[in-house]
Short mmCIF file of C-alpha atoms in Angstrom, two decimals:
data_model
loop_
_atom_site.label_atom_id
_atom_site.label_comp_id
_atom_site.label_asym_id
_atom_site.label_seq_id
_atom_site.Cartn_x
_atom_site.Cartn_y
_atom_site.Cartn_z
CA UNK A 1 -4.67 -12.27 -48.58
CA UNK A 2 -7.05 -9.35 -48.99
CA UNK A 3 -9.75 -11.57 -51.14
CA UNK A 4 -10.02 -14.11 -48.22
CA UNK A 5 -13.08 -13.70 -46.13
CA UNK A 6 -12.43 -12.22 -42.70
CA UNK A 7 -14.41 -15.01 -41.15
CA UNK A 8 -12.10 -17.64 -42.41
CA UNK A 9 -8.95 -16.06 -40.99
CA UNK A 10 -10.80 -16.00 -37.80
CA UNK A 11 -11.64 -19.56 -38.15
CA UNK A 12 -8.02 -19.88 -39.19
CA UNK A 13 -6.45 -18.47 -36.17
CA UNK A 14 -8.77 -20.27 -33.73
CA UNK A 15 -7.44 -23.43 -35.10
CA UNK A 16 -3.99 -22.68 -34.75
CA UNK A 17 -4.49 -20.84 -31.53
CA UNK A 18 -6.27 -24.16 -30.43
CA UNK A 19 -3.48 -26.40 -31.99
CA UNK A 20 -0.45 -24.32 -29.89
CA UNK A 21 -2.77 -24.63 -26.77
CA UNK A 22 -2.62 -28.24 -27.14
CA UNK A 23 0.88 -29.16 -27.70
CA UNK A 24 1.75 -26.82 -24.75
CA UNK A 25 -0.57 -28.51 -22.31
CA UNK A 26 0.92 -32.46 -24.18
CA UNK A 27 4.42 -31.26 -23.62
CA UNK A 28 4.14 -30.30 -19.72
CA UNK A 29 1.42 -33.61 -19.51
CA UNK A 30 3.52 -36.21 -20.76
CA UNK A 31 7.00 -34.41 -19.13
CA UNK A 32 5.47 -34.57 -15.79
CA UNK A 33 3.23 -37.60 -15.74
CA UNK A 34 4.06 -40.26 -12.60
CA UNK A 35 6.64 -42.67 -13.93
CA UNK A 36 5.89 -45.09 -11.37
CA UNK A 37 1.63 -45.28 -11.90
CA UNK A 38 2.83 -45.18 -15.63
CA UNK A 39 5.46 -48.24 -15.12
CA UNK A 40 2.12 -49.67 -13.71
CA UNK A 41 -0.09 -49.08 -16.63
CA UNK A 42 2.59 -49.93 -19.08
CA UNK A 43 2.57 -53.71 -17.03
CA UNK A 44 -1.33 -53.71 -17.40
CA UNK A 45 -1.50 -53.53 -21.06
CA UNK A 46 -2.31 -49.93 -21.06
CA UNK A 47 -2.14 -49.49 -24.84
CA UNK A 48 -1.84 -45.48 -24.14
CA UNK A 49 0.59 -45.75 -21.59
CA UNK A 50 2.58 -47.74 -23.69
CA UNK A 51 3.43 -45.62 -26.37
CA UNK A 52 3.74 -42.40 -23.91
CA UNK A 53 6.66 -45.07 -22.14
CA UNK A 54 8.29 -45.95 -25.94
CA UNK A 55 8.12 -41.68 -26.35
CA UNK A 56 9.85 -40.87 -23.11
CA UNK A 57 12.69 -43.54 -23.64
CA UNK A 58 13.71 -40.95 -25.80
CA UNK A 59 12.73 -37.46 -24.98
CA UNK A 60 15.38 -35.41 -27.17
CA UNK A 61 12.88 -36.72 -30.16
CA UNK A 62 9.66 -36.27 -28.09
CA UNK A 63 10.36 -32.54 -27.41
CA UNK A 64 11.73 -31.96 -30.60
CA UNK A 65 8.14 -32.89 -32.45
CA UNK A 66 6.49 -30.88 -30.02
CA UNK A 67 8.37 -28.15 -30.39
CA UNK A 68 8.87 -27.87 -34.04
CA UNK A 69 4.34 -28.14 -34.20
CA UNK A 70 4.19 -25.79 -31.31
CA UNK A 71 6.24 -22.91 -32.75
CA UNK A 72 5.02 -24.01 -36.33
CA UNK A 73 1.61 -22.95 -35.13
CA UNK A 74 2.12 -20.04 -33.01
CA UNK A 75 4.02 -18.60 -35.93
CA UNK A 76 1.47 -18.96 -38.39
CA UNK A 77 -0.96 -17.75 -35.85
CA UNK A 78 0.83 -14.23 -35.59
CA UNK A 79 1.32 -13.93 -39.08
CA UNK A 80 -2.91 -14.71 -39.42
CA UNK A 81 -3.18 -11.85 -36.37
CA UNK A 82 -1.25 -9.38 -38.83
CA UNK A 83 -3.27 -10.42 -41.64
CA UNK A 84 -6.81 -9.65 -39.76
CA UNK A 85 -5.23 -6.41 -38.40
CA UNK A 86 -4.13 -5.28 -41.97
CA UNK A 87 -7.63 -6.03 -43.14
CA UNK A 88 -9.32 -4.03 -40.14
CA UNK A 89 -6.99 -1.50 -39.99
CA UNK A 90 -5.17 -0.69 -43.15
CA UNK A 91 -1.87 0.76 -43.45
CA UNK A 92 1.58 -0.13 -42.63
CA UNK A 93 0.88 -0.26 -38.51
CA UNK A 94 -0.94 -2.78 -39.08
CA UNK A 95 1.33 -6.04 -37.71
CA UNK A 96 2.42 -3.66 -34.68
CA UNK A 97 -1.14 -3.24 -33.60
CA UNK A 98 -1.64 -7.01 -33.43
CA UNK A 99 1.26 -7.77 -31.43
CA UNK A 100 0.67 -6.42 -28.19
CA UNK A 101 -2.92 -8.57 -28.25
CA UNK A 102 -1.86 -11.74 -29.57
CA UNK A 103 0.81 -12.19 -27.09
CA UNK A 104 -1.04 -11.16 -24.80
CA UNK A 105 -3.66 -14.21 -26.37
CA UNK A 106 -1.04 -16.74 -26.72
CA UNK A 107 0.38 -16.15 -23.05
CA UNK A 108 -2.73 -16.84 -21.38
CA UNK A 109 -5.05 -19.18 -23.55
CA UNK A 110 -1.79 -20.76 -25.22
CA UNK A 111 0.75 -21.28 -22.24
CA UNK A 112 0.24 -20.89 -18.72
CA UNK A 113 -3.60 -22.18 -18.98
CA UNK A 114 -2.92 -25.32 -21.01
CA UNK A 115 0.37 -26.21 -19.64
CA UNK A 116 -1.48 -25.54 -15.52
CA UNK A 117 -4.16 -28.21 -16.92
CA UNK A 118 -1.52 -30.40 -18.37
CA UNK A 119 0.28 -30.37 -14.73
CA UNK A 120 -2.85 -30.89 -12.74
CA UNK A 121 -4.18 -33.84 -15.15
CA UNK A 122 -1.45 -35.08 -17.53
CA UNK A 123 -3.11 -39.08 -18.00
CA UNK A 124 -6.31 -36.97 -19.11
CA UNK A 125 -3.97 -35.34 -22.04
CA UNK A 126 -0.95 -37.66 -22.20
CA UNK A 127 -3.01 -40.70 -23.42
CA UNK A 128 -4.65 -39.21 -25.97
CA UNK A 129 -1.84 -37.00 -26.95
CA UNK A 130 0.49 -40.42 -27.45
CA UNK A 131 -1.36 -41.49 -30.56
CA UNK A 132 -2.01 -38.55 -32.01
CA UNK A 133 2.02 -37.71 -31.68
CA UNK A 134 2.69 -41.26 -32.98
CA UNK A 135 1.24 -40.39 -36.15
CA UNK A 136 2.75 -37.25 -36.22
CA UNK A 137 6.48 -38.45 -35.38
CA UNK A 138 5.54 -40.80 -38.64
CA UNK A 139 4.80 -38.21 -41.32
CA UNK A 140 7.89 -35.82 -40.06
CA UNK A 141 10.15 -37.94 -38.76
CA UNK A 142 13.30 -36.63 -41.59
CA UNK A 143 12.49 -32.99 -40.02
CA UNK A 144 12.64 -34.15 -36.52
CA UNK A 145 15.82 -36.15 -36.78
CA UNK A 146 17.81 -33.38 -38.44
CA UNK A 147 16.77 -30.98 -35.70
CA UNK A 148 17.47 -33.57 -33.18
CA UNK A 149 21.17 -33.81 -34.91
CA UNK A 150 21.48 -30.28 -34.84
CA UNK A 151 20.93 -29.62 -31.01
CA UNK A 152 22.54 -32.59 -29.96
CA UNK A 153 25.94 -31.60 -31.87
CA UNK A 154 25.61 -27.98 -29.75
CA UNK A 155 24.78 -30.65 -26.35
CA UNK A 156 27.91 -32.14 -27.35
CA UNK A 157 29.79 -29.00 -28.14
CA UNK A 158 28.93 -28.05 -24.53
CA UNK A 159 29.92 -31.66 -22.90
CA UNK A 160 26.46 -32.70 -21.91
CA UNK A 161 25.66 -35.90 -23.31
CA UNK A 162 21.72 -35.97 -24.26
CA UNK A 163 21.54 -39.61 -24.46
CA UNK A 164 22.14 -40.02 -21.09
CA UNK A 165 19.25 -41.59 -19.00
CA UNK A 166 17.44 -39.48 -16.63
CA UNK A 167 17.59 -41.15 -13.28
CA UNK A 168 14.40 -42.11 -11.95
CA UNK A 169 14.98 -44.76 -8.85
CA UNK A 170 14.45 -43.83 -5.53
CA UNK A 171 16.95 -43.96 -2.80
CA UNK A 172 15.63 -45.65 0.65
CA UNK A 173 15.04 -42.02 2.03
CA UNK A 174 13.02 -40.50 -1.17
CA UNK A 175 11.24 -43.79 -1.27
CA UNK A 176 10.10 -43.06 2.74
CA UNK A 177 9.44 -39.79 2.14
CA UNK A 178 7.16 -41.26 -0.93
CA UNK A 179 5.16 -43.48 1.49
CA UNK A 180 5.29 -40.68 4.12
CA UNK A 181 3.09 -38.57 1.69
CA UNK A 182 0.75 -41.26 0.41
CA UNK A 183 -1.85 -40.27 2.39
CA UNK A 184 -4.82 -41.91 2.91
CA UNK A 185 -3.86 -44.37 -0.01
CA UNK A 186 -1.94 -46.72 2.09
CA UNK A 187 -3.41 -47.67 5.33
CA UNK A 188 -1.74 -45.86 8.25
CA UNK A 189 -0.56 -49.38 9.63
CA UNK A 190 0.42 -50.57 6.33
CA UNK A 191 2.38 -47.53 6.24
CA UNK A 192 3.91 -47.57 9.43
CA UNK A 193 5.22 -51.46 8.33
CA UNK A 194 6.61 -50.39 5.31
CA UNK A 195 8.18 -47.29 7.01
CA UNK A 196 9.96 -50.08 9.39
CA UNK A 197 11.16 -52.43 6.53
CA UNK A 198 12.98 -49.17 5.41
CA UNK A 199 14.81 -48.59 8.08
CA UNK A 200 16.13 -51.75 8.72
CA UNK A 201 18.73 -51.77 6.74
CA UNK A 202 19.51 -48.41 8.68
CA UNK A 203 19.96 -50.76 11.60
CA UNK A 204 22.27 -53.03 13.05
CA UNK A 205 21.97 -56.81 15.08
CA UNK A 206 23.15 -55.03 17.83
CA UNK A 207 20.52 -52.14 18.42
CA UNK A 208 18.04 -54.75 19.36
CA UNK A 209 20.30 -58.03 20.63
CA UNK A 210 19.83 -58.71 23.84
CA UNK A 211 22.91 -57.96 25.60
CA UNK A 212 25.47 -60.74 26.60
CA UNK A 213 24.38 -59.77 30.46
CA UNK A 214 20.73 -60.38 29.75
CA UNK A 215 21.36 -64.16 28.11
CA UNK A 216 19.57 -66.93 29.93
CA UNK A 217 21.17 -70.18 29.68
CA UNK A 218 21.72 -73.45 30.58
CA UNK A 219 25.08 -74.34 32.38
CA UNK A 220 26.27 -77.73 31.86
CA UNK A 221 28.28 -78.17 34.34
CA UNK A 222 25.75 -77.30 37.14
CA UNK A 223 24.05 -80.05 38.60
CA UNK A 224 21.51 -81.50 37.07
CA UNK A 225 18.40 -80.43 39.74
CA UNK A 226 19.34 -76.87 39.14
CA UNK A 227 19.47 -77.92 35.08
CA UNK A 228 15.61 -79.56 35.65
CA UNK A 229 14.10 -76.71 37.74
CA UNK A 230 15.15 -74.00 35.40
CA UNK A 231 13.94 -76.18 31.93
CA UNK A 232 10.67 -76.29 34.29
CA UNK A 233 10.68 -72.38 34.72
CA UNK A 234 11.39 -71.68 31.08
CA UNK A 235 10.05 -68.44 29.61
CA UNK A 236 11.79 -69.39 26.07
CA UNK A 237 11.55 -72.09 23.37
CA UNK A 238 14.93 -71.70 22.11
CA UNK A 239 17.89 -71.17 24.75
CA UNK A 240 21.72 -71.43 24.60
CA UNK A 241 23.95 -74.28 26.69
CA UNK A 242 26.84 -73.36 27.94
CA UNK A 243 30.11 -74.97 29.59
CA UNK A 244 31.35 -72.93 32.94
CA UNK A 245 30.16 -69.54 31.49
CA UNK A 246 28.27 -67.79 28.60
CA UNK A 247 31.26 -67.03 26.40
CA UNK A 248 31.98 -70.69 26.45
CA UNK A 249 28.05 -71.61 24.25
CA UNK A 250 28.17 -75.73 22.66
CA UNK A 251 24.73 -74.51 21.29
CA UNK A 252 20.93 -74.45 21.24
CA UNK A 253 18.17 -75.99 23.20
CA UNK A 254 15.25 -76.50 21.29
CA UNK A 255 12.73 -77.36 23.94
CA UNK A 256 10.04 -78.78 22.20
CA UNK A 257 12.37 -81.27 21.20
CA UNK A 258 13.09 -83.03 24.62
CA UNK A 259 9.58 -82.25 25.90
CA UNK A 260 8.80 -85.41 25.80
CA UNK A 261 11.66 -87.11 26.76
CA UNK A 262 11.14 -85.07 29.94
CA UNK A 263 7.70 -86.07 30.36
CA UNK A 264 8.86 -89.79 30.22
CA UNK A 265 11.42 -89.06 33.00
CA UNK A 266 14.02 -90.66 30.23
CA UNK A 267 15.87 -86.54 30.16
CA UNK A 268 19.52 -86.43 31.29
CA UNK A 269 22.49 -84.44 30.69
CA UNK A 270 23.29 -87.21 27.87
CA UNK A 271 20.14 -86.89 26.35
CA UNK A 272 20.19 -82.94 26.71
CA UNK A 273 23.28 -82.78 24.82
CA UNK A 274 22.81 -84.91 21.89
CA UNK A 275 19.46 -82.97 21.35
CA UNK A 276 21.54 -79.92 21.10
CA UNK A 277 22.01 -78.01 17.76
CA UNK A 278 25.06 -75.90 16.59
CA UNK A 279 25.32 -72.43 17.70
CA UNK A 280 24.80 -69.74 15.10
CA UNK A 281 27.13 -66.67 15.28
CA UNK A 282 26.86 -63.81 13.26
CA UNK A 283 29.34 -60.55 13.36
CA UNK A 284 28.80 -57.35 14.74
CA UNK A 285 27.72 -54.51 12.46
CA UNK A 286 25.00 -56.75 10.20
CA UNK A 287 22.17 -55.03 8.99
CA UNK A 288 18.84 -55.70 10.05
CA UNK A 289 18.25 -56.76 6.72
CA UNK A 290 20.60 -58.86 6.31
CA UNK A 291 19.84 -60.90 8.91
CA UNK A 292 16.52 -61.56 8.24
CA UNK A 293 17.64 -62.80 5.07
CA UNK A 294 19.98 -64.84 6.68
CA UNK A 295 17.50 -66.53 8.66
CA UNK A 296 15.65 -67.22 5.86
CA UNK A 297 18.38 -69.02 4.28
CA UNK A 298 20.08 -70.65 6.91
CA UNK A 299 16.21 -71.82 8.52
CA UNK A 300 17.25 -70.30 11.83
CA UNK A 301 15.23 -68.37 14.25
CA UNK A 302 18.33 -67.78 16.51
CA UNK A 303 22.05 -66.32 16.38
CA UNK A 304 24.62 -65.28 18.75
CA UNK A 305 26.28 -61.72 17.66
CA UNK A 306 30.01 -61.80 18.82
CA UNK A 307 32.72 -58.89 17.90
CA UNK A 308 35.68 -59.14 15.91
CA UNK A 309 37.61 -61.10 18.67
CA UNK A 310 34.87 -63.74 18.68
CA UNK A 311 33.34 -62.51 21.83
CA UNK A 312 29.89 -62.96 22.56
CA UNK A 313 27.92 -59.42 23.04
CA UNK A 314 24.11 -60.82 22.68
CA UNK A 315 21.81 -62.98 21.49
CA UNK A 316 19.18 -61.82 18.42
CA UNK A 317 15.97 -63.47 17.17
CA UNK A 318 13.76 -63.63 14.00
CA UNK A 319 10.83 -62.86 16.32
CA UNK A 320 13.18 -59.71 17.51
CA UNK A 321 13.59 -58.49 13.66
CA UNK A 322 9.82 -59.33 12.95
CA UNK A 323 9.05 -56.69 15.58
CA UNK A 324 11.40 -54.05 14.56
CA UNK A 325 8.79 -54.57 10.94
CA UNK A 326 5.28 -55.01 12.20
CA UNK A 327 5.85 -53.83 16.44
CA UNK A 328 5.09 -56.01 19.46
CA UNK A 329 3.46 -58.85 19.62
CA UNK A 330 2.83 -58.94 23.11
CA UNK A 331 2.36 -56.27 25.70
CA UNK A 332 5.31 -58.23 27.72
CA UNK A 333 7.90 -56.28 25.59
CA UNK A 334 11.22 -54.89 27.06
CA UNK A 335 10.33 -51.29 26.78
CA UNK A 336 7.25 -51.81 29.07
CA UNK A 337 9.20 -53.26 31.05
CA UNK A 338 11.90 -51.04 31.64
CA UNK A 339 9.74 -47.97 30.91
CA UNK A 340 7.76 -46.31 33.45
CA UNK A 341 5.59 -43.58 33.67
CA UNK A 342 5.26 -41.15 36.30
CA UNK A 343 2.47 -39.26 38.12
CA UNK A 344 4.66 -36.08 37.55
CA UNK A 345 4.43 -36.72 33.52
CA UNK A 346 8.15 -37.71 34.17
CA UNK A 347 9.65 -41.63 33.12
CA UNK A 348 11.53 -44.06 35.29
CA UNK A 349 13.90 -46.29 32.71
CA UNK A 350 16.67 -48.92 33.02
CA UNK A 351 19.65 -47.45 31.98
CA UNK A 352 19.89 -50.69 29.67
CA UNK A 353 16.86 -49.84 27.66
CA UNK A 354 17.92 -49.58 23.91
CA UNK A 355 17.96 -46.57 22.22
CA UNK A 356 15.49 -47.55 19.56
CA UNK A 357 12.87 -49.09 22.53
CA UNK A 358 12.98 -45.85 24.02
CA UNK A 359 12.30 -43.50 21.18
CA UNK A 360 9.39 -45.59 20.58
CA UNK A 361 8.21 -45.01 23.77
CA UNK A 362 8.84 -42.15 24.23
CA UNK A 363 8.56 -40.93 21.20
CA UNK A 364 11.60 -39.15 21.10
CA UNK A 365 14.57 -39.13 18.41
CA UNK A 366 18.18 -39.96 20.65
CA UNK A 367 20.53 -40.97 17.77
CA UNK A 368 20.83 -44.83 17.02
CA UNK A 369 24.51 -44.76 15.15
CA UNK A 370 26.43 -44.47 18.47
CA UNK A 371 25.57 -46.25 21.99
CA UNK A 372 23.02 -48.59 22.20
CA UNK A 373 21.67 -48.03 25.28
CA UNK A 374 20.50 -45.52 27.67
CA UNK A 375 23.61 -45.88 29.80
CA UNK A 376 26.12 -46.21 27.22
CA UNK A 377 24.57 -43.06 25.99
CA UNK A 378 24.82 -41.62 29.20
CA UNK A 379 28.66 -42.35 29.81
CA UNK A 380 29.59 -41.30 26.51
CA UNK A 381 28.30 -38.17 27.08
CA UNK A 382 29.79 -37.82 30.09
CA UNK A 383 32.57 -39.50 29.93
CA UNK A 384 32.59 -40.55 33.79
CA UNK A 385 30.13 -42.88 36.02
CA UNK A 386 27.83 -40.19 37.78
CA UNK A 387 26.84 -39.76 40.96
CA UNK A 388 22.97 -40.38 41.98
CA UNK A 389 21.39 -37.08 41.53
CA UNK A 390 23.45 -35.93 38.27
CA UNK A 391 21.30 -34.12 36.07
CA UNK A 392 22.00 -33.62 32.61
CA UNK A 393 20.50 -32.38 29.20
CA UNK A 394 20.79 -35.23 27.11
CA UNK A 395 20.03 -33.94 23.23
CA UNK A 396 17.66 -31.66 24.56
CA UNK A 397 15.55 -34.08 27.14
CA UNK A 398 16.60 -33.49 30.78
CA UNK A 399 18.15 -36.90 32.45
CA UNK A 400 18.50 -37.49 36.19
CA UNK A 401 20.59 -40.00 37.33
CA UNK A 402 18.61 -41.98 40.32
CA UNK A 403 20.52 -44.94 40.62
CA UNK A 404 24.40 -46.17 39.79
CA UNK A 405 25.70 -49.52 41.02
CA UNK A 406 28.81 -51.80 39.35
CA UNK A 407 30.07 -48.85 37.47
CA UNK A 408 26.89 -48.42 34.97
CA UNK A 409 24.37 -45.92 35.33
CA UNK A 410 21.04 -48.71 36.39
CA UNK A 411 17.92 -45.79 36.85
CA UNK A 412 16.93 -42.81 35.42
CA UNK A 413 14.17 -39.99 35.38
CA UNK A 414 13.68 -38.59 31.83
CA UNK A 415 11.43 -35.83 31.37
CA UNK A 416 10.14 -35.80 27.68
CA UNK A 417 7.93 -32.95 28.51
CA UNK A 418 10.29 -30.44 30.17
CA UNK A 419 12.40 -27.84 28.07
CA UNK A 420 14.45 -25.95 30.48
CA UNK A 421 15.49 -22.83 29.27
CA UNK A 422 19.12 -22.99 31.07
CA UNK A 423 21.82 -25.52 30.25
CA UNK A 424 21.40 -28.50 32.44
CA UNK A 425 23.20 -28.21 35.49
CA UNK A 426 25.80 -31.10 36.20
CA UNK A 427 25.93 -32.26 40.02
CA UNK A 428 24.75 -34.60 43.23
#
C-alpha cells in the first residue's frame, strides 16, 4: 500500500465515506417513510414506490442488504484512514492516530447527518434508493439470505418470530388523532365531519332519540276533529299512530301521502289507517353507526328504540344521525331551544337536554357512557330529587337547581365559566 498515490486513497476514502453516508440516510428513509401516502403512490403507479412497498413486505432482507454495504464500507473506510495515517505518519502508531478522527468523521458526516436528512425527507432518498438496492439485492442475494438465516435462527432462539407482520392499521382513536393533526390539509369543516363519523360508533340510538315523553303522535281513538286539527298543525313529515297511548304505536304517518286525500276532503280514520306503514323498532344500545346503515338498508328514515322488555323509550331519525355527522341544519335545533344564555355569562337549560347537545353548546366534556340527560345526570349524582336552590359541582361545572316538578329536576343554571375553589356546597 505504500506505492499507491496518497491522492487516490483520499479519493478512495471519500467514496466509501460517501457510500456509508448513503446507506445510513436509505435505511432511516425507507424505515420511516409514511405507509399510508406510500399505499397511495403504490395505487398511482408510482414505479418507485412500488418497489420501496415489495422491499418493506419484507424488512429482515431489506436491513440485512443495508447493513452488510453499510458496515462493508465503513470498514474499508477505517482500514483506508490507517493506511493514509501510516503513510503521513510512519511507525507503528499509526492506525491509533486515525481512530480518534475517523470516528469522529463517520459519526457526524456518516450517521447522525445522513440519517436527520433521511428522517426529514425520506421520498427524496427512498425512491431513488429502491432501484439502486434492487440491483444490489440481485448481485448478493446468496450473502444476504445466509445472514438473514443466521439472525433469524438467534430471533427464533429468543421466541420472537421475525416474520411476523408489523401492524400498521389505525384504531378509531389513532385514526382521530391522525385527522386531528392534519392541519391545514383537510379543511377545518371537512375535519370536523370526519371527526363526527368517528365517533359515532362511540355512540348509541339513545344519546340523541327523542325521549318517549317528547313523542308527538296521533291517537286513534280520539275523535276525529282533534285527529284533523293536529294533522293541520303538523311540525313533522313522518309521525307515529297510536291506539289509547304511545306504548301501544300500529305505525307511521307519512304525510305527504294523504295530503291530498285531505285536500279533497275524501281523509278519514279509514283512509288514515290504510295509508299507514309498519312501525320500525330497533333495540337499545345500537351504535350510531349501525343505524345509519340500517336505514340505508331497510329505506327508512324512522325507528322507534324500545328496551329489552319491548318498551318504547324514543323515537330516532336519519335526519337526527345526519346531524350528529355534518351539525344542524336549522337554527330550530333542541339545544337552542333548551339552552339559554344569561346576562351573568351563566346558562338556563332543561334538565332534559342531552348530554351530547349540551357539550356542544357549551362546549364542555360531561361523560356520554352513563345518563343521557342533564337530569338523569343530575339524580345519579345525587341520588335524590333536589330541592330548588341545590347547588352542586357537577364534574367540575357548578349546577343550580332552579326548578323541580313530577319528581325530575325541569331547570337549571350552569355556570361554564365559574371554577370555585371550594367543594360545591349541597343545600336550599
Amino acid at each position: 500500500m505504500d506505492n499507491i498515490p496518497l491522492g487516490l486513497l483520499y479519493g478512495l476514502l471519500a467514496g466509501l465515506l460517501f457510500l456509508s453516508a448513503f446507506f445510513a440516510a436509505s435505511e432511516t428513509a425507507i424505515m420511516s417513510i409514511n405507509r399510508y401516502r406510500l399505499k397511495h403512490k403504490v395505487e398511482a403507479g408510482h414505479r418507485g414506490a412500488m418497489l420501496v412497498s415489495k422491499m418493506l413486505e419484507q424488512p429482515d432482507q431489506l436491513l440485512g442488504l443495508i447493513l452488510m454495504f453499510s458496515t462493508l464500507a465503513n470498514n474499508l473506510a477505517a482500514v483506508m484512514a490507517a493506511f493514509i495515517v501510516l503513510q503521513l505518519f510512519a511507525g507503528a502508531s499509526g492506525p491509533w492516530l486515525s481512530t480518534i478522527p475517523v470516528t469522529i468523521v463517520m459519526l457526524i458526516f456518516c450517521e447522525i447527518t445522513p440519517k436527520t436528512f433521511g428522517a426529514l425527507h425520506p421520498e427524496l432518498i427512498a425512491y431513488p434508493a429502491a432501484y439502486i438496492f434492487t440491483f444490489l439485492l440481485k448481485i448478493s442475494y446468496p450473502f444476504v439470505w445466509i445472514f438473514n438465516v443466521l439472525s433469524n435462527g438467534i430471533l427464533n432462539l429468543l421466541r420472537i418470530r421475525p416474520k411476523g407482520k408489523s401492524q400498521t392499521s389505525l384504531s378509531p382513536e389513532e385514526l382521530s388523532t391522525v385527522v386531528r393533526e392534519s392541519g391545514s390539509m383537510i379543511p377545518k369543516r371537512h375535519k370536523k365531519m370526519l371527526l363526527n363519523i368517528l365517533s359515532l360508533e362511540g355512540a348509541t340510538v339513545e344519546d340523541i332519540m327523542v325521549p318517549r315523553n317528547e313523542v308527538v303522535g296521533i291517537d286513534l281513538d280520539a275523535d276525529w276533529e282533534s285527529i284533523r286539527e293536529q294533522l293541520n298543525h303538523l311540525n313533522h313529515t313522518r309521525i307515529p299512530v297510536y291506539r289509547e297511548k304511545i306504548d301501544h304505536i300500529v305505525g307511521i304517518l307519512h304525510v305527504k301521502r294523504v295530503l291530498r286525500l285531505f285536500a279533497e276532503h275524501e281523509f278519514d280514520k279509514e283512509s288514515l289507517e290504510n295509508s299507514l306503514v309498519s312501525p320500525y323498532f330497533v333495540p337499545e344500545g345500537t351504535t350510531l353507526a349501525k343505524q345509519l346503515l340500517n336505514f340505508q338498508k331497510r329505506k327508512r328514515r324512522m325507528a322507534l328504540v324500545v328496551d329489552e322488555y319491548g318498551d318504547l323509550l324514543g323515537l330516532i331519525t336519519l335526519e337526527d344521525i345526519l346531524e350528529e355527522i355534518v351539525g344542524q341544519f336549522t337554527t330550530d335545533s333542541s339545544a337552542s331551544k333548551d339552552i339559554h344564555p344569561q346576562p351573568d355569562g351563566s346558562f338556563l337549560a332543561d334538565a332534559s337536554v342531552h348530554i351530547r347537545d349540551l357539550n356542544r353548546a357549551l362546549h364542555c366534556s360531561f361523560p356520554t357512557d352513563g345518563p343521557k340527560t342533564l337530569n338523569g345526570m343530575i339524580l345519579e349524582y345525587l341520588e335524590m330529587i333536589p330541592e330548588p336552590g341545590t347547588s352542586l359541582l357537577l364534574h367540575g361545572m357548578p349546577v343550580e337547581i332552579i326548578k323541580t316538578r313530577n319528581n325530575a329536576v325541569k331547570t337549571v343554571r350552569l355556570y361554564p365559566e365559574k371554577r370555585p375553589v371550594e367543594t360545591a356546597k349541597e343545600g336550599a
